[in-house]
PDB file of C-alpha atoms in Angstrom:
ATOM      1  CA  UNK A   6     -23.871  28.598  20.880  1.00  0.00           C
ATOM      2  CA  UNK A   7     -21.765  25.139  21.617  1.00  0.00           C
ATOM      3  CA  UNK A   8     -21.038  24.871  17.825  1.00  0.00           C
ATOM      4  CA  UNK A   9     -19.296  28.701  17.534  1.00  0.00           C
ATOM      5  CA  UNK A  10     -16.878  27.108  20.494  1.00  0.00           C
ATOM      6  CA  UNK A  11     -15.712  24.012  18.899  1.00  0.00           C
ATOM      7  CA  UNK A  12     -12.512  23.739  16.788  1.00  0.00           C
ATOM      8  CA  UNK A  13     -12.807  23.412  13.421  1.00  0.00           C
ATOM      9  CA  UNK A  14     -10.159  20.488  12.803  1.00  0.00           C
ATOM     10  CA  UNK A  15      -8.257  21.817   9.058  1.00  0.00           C
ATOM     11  CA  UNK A  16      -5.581  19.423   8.111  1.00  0.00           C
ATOM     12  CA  UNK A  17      -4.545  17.974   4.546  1.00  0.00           C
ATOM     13  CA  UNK A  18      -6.614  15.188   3.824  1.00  0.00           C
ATOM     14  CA  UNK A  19      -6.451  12.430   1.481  1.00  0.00           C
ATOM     15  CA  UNK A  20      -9.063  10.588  -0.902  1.00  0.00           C
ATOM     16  CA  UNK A  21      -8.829   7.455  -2.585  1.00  0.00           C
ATOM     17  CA  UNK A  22     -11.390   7.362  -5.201  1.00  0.00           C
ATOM     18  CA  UNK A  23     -12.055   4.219  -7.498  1.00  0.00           C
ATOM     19  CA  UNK A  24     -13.621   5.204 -10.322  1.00  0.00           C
ATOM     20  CA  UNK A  25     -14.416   3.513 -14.162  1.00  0.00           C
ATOM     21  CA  UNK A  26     -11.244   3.690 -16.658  1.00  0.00           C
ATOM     22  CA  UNK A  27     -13.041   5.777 -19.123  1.00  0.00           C
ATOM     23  CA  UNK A  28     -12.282   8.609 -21.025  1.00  0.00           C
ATOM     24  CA  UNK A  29     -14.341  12.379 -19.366  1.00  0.00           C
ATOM     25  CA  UNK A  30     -13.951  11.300 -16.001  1.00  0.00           C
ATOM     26  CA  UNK A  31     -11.179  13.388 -14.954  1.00  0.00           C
ATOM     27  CA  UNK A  32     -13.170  16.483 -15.988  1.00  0.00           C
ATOM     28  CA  UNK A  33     -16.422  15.184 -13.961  1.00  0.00           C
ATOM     29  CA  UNK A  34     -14.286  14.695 -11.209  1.00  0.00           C
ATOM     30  CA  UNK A  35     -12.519  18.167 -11.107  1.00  0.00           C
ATOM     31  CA  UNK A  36     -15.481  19.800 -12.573  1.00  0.00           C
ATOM     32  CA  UNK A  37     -17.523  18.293  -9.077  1.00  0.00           C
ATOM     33  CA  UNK A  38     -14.839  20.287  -7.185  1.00  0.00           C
ATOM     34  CA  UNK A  39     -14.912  23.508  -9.196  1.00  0.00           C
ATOM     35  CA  UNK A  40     -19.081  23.772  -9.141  1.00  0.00           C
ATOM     36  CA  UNK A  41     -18.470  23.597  -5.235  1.00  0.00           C
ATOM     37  CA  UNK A  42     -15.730  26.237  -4.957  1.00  0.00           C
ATOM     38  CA  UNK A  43     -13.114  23.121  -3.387  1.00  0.00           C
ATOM     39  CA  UNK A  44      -9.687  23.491  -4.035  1.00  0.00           C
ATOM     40  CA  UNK A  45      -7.446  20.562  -4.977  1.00  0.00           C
ATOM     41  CA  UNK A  46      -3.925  20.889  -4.046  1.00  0.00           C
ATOM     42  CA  UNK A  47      -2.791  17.722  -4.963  1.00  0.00           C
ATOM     43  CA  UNK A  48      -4.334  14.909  -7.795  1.00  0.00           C
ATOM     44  CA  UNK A  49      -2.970  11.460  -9.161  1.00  0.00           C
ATOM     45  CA  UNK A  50      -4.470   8.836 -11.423  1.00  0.00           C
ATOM     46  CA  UNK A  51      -3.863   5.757 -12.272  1.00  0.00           C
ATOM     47  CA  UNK A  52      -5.012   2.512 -13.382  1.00  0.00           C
ATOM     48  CA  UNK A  53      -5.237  -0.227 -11.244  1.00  0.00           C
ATOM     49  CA  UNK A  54      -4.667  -4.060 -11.173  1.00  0.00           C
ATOM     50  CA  UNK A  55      -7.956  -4.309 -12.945  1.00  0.00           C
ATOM     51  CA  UNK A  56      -7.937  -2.570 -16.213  1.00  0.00           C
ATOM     52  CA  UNK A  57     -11.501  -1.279 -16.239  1.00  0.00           C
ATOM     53  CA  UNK A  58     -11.083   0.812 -12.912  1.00  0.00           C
ATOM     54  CA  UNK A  59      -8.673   4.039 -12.013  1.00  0.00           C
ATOM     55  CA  UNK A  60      -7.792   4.908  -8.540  1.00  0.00           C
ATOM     56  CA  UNK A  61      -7.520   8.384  -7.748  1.00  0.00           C
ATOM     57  CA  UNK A  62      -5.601   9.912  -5.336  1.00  0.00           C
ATOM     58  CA  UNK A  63      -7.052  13.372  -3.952  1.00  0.00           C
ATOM     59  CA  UNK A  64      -5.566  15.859  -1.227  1.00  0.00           C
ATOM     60  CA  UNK A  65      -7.057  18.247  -0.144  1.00  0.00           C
ATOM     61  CA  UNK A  66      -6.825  20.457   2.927  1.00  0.00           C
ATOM     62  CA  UNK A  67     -10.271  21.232   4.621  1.00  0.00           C
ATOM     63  CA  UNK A  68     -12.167  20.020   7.523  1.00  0.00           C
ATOM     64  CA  UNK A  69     -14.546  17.342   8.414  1.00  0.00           C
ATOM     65  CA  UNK A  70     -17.910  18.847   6.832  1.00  0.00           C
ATOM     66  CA  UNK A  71     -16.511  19.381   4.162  1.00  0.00           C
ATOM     67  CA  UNK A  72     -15.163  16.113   3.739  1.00  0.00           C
ATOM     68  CA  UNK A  73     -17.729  14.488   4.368  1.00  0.00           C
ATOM     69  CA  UNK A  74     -19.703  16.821   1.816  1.00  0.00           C
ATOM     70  CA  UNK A  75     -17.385  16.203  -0.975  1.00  0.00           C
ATOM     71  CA  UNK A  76     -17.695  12.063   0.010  1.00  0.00           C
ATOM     72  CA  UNK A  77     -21.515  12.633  -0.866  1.00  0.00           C
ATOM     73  CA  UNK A  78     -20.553  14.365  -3.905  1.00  0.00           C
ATOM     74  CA  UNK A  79     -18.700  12.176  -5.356  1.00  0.00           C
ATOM     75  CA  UNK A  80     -20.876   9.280  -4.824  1.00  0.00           C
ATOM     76  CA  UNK A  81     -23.510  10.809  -7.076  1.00  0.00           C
ATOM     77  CA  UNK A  82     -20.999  10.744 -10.155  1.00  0.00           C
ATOM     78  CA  UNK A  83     -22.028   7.752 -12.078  1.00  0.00           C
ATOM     79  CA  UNK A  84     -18.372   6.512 -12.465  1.00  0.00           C
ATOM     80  CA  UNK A  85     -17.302   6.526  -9.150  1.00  0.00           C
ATOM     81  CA  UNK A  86     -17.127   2.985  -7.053  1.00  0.00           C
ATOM     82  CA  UNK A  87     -15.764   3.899  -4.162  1.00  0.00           C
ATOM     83  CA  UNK A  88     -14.464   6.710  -2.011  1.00  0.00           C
ATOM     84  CA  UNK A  89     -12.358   6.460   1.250  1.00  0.00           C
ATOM     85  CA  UNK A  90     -10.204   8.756   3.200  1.00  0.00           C
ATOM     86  CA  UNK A  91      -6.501   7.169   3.618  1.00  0.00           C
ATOM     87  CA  UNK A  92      -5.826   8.191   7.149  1.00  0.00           C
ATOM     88  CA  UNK A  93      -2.120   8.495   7.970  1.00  0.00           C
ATOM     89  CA  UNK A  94      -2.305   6.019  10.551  1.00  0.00           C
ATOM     90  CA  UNK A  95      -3.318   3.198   8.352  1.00  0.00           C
ATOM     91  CA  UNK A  96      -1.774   4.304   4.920  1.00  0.00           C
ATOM     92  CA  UNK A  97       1.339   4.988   2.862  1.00  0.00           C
ATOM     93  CA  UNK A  98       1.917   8.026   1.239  1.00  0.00           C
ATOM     94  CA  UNK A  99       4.261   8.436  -1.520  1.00  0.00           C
ATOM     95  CA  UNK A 100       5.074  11.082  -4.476  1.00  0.00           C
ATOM     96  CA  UNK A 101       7.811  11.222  -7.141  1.00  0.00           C
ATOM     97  CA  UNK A 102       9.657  14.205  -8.276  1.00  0.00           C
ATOM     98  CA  UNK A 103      11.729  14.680 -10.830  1.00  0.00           C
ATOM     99  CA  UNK A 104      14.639  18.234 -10.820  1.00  0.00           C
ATOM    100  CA  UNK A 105      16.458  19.462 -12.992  1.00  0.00           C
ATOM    101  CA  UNK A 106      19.593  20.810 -10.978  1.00  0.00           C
ATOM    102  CA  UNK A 107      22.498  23.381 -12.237  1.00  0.00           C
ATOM    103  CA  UNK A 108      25.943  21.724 -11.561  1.00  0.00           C
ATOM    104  CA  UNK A 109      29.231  22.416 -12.468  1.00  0.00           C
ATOM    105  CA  UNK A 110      32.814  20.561 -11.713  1.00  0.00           C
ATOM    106  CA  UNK A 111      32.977  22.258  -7.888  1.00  0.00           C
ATOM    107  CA  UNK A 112      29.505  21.191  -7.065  1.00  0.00           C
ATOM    108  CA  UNK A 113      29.046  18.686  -8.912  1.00  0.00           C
ATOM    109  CA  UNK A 114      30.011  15.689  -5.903  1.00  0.00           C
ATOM    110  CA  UNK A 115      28.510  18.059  -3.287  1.00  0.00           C
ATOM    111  CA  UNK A 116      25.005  18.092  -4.993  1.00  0.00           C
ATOM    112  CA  UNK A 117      26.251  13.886  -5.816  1.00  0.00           C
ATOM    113  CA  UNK A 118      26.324  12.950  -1.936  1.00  0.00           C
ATOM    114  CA  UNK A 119      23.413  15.005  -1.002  1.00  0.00           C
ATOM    115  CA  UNK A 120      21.077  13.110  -3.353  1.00  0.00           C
ATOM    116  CA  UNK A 121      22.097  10.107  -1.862  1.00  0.00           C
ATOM    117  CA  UNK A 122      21.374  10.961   1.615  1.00  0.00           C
ATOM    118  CA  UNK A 123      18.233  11.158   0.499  1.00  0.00           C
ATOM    119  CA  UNK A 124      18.147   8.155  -1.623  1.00  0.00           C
ATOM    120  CA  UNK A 125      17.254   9.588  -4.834  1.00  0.00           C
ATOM    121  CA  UNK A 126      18.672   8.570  -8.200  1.00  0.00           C
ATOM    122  CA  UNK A 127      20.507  10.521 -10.682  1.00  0.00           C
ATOM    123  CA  UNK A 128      18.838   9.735 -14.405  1.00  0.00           C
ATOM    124  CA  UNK A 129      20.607  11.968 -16.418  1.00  0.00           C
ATOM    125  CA  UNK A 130      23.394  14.055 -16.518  1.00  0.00           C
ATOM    126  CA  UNK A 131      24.846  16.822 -18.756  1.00  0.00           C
ATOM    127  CA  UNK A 132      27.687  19.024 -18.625  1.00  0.00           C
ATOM    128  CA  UNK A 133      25.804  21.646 -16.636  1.00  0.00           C
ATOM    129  CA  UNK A 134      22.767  19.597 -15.323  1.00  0.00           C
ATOM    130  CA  UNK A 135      21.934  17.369 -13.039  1.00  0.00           C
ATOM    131  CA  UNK A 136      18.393  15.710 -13.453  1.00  0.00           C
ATOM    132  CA  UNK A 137      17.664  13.790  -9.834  1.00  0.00           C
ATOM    133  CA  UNK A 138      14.358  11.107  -9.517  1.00  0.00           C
ATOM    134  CA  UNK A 139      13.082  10.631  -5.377  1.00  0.00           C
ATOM    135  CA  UNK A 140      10.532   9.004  -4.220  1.00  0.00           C
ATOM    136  CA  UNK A 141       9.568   9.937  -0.324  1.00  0.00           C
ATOM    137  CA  UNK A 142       6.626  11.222   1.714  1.00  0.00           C
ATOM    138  CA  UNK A 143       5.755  15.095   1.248  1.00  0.00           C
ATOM    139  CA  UNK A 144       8.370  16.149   3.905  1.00  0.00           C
ATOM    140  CA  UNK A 145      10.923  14.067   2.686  1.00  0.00           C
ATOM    141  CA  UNK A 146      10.803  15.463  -0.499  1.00  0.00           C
ATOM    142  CA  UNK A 147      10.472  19.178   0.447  1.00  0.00           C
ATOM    143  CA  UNK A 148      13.539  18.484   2.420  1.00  0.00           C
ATOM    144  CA  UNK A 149      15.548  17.888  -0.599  1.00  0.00           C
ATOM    145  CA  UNK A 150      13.922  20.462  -2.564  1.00  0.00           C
ATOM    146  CA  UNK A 151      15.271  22.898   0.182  1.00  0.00           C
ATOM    147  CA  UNK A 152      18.472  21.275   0.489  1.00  0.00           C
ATOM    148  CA  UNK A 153      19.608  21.638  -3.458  1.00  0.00           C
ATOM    149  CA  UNK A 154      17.931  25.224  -4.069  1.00  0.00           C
ATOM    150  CA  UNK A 155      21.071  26.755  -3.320  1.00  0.00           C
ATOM    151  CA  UNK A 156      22.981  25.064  -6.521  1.00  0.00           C
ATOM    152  CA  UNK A 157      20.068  26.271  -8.517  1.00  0.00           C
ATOM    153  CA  UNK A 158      16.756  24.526  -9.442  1.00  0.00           C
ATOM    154  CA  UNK A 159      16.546  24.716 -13.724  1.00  0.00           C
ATOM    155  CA  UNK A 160      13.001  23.040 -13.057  1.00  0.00           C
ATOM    156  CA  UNK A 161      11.210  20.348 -11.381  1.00  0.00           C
ATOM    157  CA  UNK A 162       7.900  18.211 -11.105  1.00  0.00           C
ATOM    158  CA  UNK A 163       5.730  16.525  -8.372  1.00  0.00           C
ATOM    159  CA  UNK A 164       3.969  13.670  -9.235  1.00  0.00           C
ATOM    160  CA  UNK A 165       1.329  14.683  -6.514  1.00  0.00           C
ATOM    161  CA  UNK A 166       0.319  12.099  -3.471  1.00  0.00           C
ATOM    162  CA  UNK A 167      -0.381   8.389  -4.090  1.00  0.00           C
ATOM    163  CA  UNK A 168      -1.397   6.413  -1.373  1.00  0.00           C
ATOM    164  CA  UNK A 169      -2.595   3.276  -0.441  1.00  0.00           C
ATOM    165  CA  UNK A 170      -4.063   1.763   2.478  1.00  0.00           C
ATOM    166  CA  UNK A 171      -1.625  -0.586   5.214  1.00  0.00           C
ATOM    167  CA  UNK A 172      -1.697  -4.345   5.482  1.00  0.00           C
ATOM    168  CA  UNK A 173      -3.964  -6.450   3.200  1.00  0.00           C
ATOM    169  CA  UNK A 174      -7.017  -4.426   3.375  1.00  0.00           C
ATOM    170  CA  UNK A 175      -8.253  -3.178  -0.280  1.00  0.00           C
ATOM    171  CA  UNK A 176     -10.863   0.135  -0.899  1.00  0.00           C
ATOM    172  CA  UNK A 177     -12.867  -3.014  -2.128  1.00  0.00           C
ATOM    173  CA  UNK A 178     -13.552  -4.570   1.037  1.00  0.00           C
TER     174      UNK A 178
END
């Protein structure tokens, strides 16, 4: 009955996931987590430094079983390399999101000096939009996102986690 005591340990969890730069493997990928009733919450690809291989960033919030399960998984999928979990510790996190913010003349140097509090850039501008770029960690951005919901969000876009691992050690080695 030791196992009914312990903690199960949920937390959002990240996946780096090489896998061959061809076309149908997005869909084998997501299609490996629909079959198995896993939920993604947040998915980036890319391709890498080598042309022939796409890195694949995948967060998802469960707990170590299932981790491990999905690991497995994955591994069976002909085009997948190589799977590690990026643990915070020993990884950088980033995502990019691009809004779309309502301005007018009043606001307009309000919403301005907010943005660049939080270092983000302004990329285009209209008479009654603002549309801001920033780059950050999840909280970072949320932050902003709550900060400039009062001037009124027209729309906006996450790009999703990407995330690498510290120092010079590659998901090769």
């Amino acid at each position: 009955m030791q196992h009914f005591k312990e903690e199960i340990k949920i937390n959002r969890r990240v996946l780096s996931v090489l896998v061959e730069n061809q076309s149908g493997v997005l869909s084998k990928i997501a299609g490996l987590f629909s079959r198995r009733g896993y939920n993604i919450d947040s998915l980036s690809v890319g391709e890498t430094e080598n042309p022939k291989i796409s890195r694949m960033t995948i967060t998802i919030a469960d707990d170590d079983y299932i981790i491990e399960q999905i690991t497995k998984q994955l591994y069976k999928l002909i085009p997948v390399i190589k799977v590690i979990e990026l643990k915070p510790d020993n990884a950088v996190y980033r995502e990019l999101v691009l809004v779309k913010i309502k301005t007018t003349l009043e606001t307009r140097a309000s919403l301005i000096e907010t943005t660049n509090i939080f270092r983000g850039k302004i990329i285009d501008v209209s008479k009654d939009t603002m549309t801001v770029e920033l780059t950050g960690d999840s909280n970072k951005i949320s932050a902003y996102i709550e900060m400039i919901t009062p001037y009124g969000i027209v729309e906006f876009v996450r790009s999703g986690f990407a995330g690498l691992q510290r120092g010079n050690i590659k998901i090769t080695d």
